[in-house]
XYZ file of C-alpha atoms in Angstrom:
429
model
C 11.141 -0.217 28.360
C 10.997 -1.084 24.926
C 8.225 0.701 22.304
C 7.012 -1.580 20.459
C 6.101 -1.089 16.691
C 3.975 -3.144 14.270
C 5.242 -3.620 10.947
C 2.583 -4.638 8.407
C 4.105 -7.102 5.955
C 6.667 -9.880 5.538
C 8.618 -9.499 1.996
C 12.710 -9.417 2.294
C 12.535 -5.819 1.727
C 10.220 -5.280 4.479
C 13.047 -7.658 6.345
C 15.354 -4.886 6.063
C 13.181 -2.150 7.584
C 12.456 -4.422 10.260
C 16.183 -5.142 10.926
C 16.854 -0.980 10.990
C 13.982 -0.807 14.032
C 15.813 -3.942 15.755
C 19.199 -1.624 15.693
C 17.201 1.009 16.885
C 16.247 -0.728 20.340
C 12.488 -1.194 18.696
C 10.574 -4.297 19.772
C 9.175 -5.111 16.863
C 6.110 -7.205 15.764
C 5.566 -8.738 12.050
C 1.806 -9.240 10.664
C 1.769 -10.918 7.986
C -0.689 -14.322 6.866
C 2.293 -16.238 5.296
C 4.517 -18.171 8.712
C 7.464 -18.543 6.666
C 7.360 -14.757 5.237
C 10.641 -13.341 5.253
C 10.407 -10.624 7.778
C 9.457 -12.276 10.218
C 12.972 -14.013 11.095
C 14.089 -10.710 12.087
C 11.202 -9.436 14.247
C 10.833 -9.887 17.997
C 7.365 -11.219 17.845
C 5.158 -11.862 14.509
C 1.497 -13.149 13.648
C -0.072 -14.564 10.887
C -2.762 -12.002 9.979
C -3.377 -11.158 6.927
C -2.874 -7.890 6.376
C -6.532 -6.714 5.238
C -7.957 -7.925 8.766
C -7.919 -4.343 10.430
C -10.112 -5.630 13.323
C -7.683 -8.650 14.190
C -4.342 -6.324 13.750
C -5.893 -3.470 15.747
C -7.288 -6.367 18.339
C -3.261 -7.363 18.414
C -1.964 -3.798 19.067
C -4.479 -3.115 21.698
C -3.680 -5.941 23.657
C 0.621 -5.603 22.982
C 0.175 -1.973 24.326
C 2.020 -1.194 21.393
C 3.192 2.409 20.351
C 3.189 2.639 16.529
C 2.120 1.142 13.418
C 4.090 0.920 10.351
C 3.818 -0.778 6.428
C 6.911 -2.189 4.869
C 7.252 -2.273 1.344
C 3.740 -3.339 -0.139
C 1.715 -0.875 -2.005
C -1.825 -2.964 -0.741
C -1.071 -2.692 2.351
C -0.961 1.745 2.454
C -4.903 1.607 3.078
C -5.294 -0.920 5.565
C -2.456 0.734 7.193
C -4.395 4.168 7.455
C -7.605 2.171 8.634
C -5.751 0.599 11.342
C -3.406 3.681 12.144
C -7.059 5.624 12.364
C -9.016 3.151 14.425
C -5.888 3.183 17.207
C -5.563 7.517 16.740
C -1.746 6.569 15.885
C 0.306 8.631 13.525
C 0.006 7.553 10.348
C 1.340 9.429 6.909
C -1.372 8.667 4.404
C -5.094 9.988 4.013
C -7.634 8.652 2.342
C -6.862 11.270 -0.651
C -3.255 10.148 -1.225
C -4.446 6.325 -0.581
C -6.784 6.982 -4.052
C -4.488 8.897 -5.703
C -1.496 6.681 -5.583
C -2.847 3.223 -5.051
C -4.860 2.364 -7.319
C -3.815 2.592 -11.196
C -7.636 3.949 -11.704
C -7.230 6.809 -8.778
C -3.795 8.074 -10.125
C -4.883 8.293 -13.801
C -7.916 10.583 -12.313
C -5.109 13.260 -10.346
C -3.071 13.315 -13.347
C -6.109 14.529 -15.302
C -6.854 16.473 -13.071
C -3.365 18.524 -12.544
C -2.527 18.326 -16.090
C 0.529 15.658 -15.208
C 0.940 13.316 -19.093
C -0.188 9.444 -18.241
C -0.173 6.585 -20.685
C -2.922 6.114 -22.533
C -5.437 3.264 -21.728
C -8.977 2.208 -20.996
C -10.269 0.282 -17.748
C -12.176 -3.158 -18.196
C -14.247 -4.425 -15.798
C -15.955 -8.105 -15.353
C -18.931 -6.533 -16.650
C -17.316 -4.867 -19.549
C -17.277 -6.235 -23.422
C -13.319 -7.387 -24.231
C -12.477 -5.896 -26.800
C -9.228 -4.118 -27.754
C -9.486 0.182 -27.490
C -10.260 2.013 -30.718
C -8.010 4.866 -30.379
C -4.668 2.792 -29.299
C -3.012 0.395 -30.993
C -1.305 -3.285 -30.368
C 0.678 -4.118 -28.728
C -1.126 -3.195 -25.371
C 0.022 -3.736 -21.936
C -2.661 -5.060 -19.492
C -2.343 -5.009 -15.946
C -4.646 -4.718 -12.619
C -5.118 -1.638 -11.157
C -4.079 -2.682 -7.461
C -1.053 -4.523 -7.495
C 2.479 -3.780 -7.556
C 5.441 -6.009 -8.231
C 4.951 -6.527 -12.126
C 2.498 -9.193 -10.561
C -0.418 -9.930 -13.419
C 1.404 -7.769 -16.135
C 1.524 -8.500 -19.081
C 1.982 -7.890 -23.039
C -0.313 -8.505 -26.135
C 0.270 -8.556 -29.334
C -2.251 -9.898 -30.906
C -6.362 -9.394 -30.438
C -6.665 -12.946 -29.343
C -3.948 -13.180 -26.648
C -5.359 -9.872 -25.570
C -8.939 -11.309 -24.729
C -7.618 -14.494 -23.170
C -4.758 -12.335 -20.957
C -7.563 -10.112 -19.769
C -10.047 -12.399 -18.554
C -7.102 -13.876 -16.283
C -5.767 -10.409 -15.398
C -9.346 -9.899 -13.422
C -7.942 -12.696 -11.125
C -4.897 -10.467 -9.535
C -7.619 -7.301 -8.782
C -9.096 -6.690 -6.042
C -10.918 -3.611 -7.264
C -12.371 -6.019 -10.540
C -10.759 -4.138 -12.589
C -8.398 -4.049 -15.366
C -6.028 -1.211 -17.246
C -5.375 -1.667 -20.787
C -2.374 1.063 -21.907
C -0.284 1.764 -24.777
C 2.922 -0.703 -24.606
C 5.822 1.580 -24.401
C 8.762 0.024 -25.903
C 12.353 -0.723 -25.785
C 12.859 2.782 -27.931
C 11.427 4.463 -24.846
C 13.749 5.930 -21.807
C 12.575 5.209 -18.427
C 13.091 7.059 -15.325
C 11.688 7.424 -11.467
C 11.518 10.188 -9.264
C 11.805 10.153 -5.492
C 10.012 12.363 -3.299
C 10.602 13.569 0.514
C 7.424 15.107 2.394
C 8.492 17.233 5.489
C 6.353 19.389 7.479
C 4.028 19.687 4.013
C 6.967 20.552 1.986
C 7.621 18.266 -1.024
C 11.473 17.904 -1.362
C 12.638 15.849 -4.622
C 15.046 13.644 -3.112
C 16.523 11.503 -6.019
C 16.216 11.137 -9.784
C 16.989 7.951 -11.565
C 17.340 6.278 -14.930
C 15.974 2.808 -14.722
C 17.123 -0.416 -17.851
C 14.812 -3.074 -17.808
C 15.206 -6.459 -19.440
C 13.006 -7.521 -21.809
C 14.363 -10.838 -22.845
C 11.318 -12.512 -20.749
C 8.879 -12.546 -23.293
C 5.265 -10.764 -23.513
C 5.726 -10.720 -18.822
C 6.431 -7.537 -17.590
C 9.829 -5.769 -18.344
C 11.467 -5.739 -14.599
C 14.526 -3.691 -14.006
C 17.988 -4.603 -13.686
C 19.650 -1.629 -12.553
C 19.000 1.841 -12.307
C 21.606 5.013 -12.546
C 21.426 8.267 -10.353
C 20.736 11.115 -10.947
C 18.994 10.835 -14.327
C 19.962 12.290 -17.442
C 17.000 13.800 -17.599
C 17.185 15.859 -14.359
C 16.687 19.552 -15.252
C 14.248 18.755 -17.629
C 12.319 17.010 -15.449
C 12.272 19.947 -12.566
C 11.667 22.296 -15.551
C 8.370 20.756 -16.854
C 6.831 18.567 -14.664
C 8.032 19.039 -10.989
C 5.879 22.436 -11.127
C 2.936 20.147 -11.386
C 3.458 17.482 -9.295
C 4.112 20.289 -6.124
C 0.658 21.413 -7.361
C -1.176 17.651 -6.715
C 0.654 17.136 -3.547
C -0.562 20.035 -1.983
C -3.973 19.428 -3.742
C -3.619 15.695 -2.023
C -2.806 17.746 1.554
C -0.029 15.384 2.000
C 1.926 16.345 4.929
C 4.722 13.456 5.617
C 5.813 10.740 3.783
C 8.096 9.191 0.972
C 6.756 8.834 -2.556
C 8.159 7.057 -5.946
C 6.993 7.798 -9.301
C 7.903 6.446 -12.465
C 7.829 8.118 -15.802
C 8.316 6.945 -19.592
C 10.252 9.598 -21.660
C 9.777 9.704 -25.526
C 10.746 12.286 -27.828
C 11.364 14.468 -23.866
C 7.364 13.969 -23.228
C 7.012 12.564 -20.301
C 4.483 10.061 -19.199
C 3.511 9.263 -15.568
C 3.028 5.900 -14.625
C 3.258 3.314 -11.207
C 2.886 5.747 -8.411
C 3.852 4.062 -4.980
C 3.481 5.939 -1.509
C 5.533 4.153 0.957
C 9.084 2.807 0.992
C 10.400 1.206 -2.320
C 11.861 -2.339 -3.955
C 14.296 -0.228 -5.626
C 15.207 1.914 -2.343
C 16.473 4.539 -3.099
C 16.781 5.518 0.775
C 19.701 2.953 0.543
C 21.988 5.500 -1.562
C 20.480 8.632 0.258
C 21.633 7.749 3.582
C 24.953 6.393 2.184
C 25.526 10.300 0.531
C 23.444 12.781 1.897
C 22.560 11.204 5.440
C 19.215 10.765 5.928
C 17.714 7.099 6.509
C 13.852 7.151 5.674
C 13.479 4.515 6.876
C 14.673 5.864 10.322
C 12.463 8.358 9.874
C 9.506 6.645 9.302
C 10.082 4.744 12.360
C 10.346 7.677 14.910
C 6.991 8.915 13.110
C 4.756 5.838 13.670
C 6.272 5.745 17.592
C 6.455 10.054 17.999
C 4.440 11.846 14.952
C 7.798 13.842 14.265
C 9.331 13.129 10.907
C 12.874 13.955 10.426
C 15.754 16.475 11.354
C 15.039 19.790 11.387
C 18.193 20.261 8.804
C 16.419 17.910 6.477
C 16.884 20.469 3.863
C 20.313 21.347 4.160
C 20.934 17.571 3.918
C 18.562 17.099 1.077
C 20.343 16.913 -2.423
C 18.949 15.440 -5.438
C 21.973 15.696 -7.372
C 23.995 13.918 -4.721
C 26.662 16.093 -4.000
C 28.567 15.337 -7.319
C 28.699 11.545 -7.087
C 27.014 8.382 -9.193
C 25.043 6.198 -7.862
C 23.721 3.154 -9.537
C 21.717 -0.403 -8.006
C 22.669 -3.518 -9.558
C 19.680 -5.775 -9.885
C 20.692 -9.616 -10.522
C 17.870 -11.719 -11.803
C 17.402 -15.063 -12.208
C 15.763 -17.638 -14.667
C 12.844 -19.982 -12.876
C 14.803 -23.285 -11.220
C 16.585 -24.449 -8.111
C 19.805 -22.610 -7.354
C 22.596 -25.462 -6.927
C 25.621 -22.703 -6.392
C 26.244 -19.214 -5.794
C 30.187 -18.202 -6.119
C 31.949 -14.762 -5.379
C 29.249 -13.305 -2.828
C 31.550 -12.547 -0.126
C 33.917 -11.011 -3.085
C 30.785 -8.546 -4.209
C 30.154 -7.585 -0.962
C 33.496 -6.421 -0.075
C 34.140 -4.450 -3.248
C 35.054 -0.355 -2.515
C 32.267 0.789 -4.162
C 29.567 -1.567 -2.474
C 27.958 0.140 0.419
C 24.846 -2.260 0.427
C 23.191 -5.827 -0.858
C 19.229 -6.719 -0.415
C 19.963 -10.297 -0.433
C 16.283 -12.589 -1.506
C 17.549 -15.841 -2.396
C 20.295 -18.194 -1.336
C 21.667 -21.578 -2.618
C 19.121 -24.202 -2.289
C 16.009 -22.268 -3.289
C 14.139 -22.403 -5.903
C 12.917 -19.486 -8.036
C 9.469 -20.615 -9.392
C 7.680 -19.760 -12.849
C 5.112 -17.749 -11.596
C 7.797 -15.535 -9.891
C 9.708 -14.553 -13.822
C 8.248 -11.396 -15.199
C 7.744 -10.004 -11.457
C 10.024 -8.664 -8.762
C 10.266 -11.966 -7.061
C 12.423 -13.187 -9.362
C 15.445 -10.896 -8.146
C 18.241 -12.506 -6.163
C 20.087 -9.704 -5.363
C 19.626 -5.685 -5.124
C 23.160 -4.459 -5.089
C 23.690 -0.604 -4.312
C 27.031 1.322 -4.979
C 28.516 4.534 -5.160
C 31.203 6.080 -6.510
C 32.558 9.937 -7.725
C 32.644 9.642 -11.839
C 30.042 7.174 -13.698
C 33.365 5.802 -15.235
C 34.173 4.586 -11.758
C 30.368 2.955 -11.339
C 30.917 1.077 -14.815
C 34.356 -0.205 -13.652
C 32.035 -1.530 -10.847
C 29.834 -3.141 -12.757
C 32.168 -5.178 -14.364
C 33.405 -6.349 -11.379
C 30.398 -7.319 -9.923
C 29.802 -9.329 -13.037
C 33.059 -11.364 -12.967
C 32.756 -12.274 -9.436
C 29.357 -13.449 -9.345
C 28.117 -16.950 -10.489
C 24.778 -18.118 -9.831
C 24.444 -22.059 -11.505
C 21.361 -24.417 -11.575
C 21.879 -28.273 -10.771
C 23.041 -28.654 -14.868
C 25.584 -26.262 -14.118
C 23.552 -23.883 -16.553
C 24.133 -19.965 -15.507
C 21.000 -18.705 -13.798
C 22.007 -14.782 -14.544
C 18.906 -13.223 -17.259
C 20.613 -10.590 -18.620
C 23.261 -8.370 -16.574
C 23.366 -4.801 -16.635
C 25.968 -3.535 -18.938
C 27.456 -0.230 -18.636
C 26.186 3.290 -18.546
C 26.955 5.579 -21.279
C 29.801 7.858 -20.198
C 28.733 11.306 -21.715
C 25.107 11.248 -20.148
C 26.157 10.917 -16.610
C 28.944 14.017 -16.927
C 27.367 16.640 -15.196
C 28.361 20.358 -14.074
């Protein structure tokens, strides 16, 4: 007989997790409130819950017999998942101390404080508080809510006027009430992401990444378009700062799980920013279980249906430099509009180097306004691999001649594409 698992959420990245438990012989059930959400075309069974009604999803898994829960990729939905996960004594990878510390914007500031870890600088607003721009940091600011993900309510002031006017709506996209004001780090900054393994209460760094983010959208949020592993800045960052992050996690207790964290680097200071405890947008499981084997994804699923997470050679298989090759994710983003055409997707997909596309959008649809400046605006996620980053820019290239994404003028659709790496930061010994 089947087990059957609930996943909590419906996004096209959660799509693909729930695909990966179909292959697995998993009967799998959707929550999510929106009918038309993504994920649920793949699932064997879905309702339309919203995800913050613990009662009515622990109601559903009581009366499906089910075996697990699980969240897809949704940093909200990490704390209703331990409140349902706890309510139906299931396994569940979070605690209430890792829910605080990575996610809320407000919680995470607190740890790094508190283990010496470099954040941004910044204030927190309230409803209650007076608007008025911080004394000790200067424009332009970047405000955002503390409990969302996504680039959703982000955004970038540069003058003490739009500043007032972009807080008061920023309240709108909290939860919490609450606001973060930080220092805008800008296109002179390098910005990077490390990926985290937790097996058995053992933190293994499982990837480092450089991430390039377009910021031809205005004062929105600057959303990536591709990202480069491992990161240039690699053995710096296990020299300085990996020391202190092994510190907080086992301050946090955290036992299993996957974690992402994201890091500005100026002048080789680092400064932590956009924790997020669960599976990723970017994915970099994708490129892990291409090289080194693992599928965290996998894993996570046999730990919501068995409490056991991973092989026990998960360490021989773990490699943060991935075994000598490059591996880079191609992020294609589009302007706001209906997409008319979309040439040379079968072409992409078969290229050599290709091992994997996260596909969001597809003729016909229509990318809205409110999506620009967030990660709803991304068409397609495209992962390759290859042995020299001379090799992955090749690739790139290709990618970019095949593809054509037009509007119903004819008008290209593309924002900016990534353009190459440079060659002598990704030769390494």
């Amino acid at each position: 007989m089947k087990k059957k698992l609930i996943i909590l959420g419906g996004n096209p990245e959660t799509g693909v997790l729930v695909d990966v438990a179909n292959s697995m012989g998993i009967h799998t059930i959707v929550i999510d409130p929106n009918p038309d959400a993504p994920a649920k075309k793949y699932a064997a069974e879905t309702y339309d819950i919203d995800g913050f009604d613990i009662d009515g999803i622990v109601n559903v898994a009581r009366e499906n017999n089910v075996d697990g829960v699980l969240v897809g990729v949704a940093d909200i939905l990490v704390k209703p998942y331990q409140e349902i996960c706890e309510k139906l004594n299931m396994p569940c990878y979070a605690n209430k101390k890792t829910i605080e510390a990575f996610c809320s914007k407000d919680g995470y500031k607190k740890y790094c404080r508190e283990y010496n870890v470099q954040d941004i600088p910044g204030i927190y607003l309230t409803k209650d508080s007076e608007i008025k721009a911080p004394e000790n940091i200067s424009l332009p600011l970047m405000v955002k809510p503390v409990d969302s993900g996504g680039g959703v309510g982000m955004k970038i002031c540069r003058d003490e006027e739009d500043y007032i006017a972009t807080v008061k709506n920023v309240f709108k996209f909290s939860k919490k009430g609450v606001v973060l004001v930080e220092k805008y780090m800008d296109a002179a900054v390098d910005d990077i992401a490390v990926y985290y393994t937790f097996k058995d209460g053992v933190p293994y760094l499982s990837a480092t990444y450089d991430r390039y983010l377009t910021r031809l959208q205005g004062d929105s949020s600057p959303i990536a378009i591709g990202t480069v592993y491992p990161s240039t800045y690699t053995d710096l960052f296990v020299k300085e700062i990996h020391p202190k992050l092994c510190e907080m996690f086992k301050g946090l207790d955290i036992q299993t799980g996957v974690l992402n964290v994201q890091f500005f680097v100026e002048n080789n200071v680092f400064y932590s920013y956009d924790p997020g405890f669960r599976l990723q947008g970017e994915a970099p499981h994708i490129h892990l279980a291409h090289i080194n084997g693992f599928d965290h994804r996998k894993m996570l699923i046999n730990y919501a249906l068995t409490g056991v997470f991973g092989e026990d050679n998960f360490s021989e298989q773990n490699d943060y430099m991935l075994r000598g090759k490059i591996a880079c994710s191609i992020w294609v983003l589009l302007k706001s509009g209906k997409i008319e055409t979309i040439e040379g997707l079968e072409e992409m997909k078969s290229h050599k180097n290709v091992h994997f596309v996260v596909e969001r959008f597809k003729a016909g649809d229509t990318v809205k306004e409110e999506f620009v400046g967030t990660e709803r605006q991304v068409l397609y996620r495209i992962y390759t691999a290859a042995d020299s980053i001379f090799e992955i820019n090749q690739t790139i290239e290709d990618i970019k001649s095949s593809l054509k994404i037009t509007d119903p003028n004819g008008n290209d659709m593309v924002i900016e594409w990534l353009k190459p790496w440079n060659t002598d930061d990704y030769i390494f010994d």
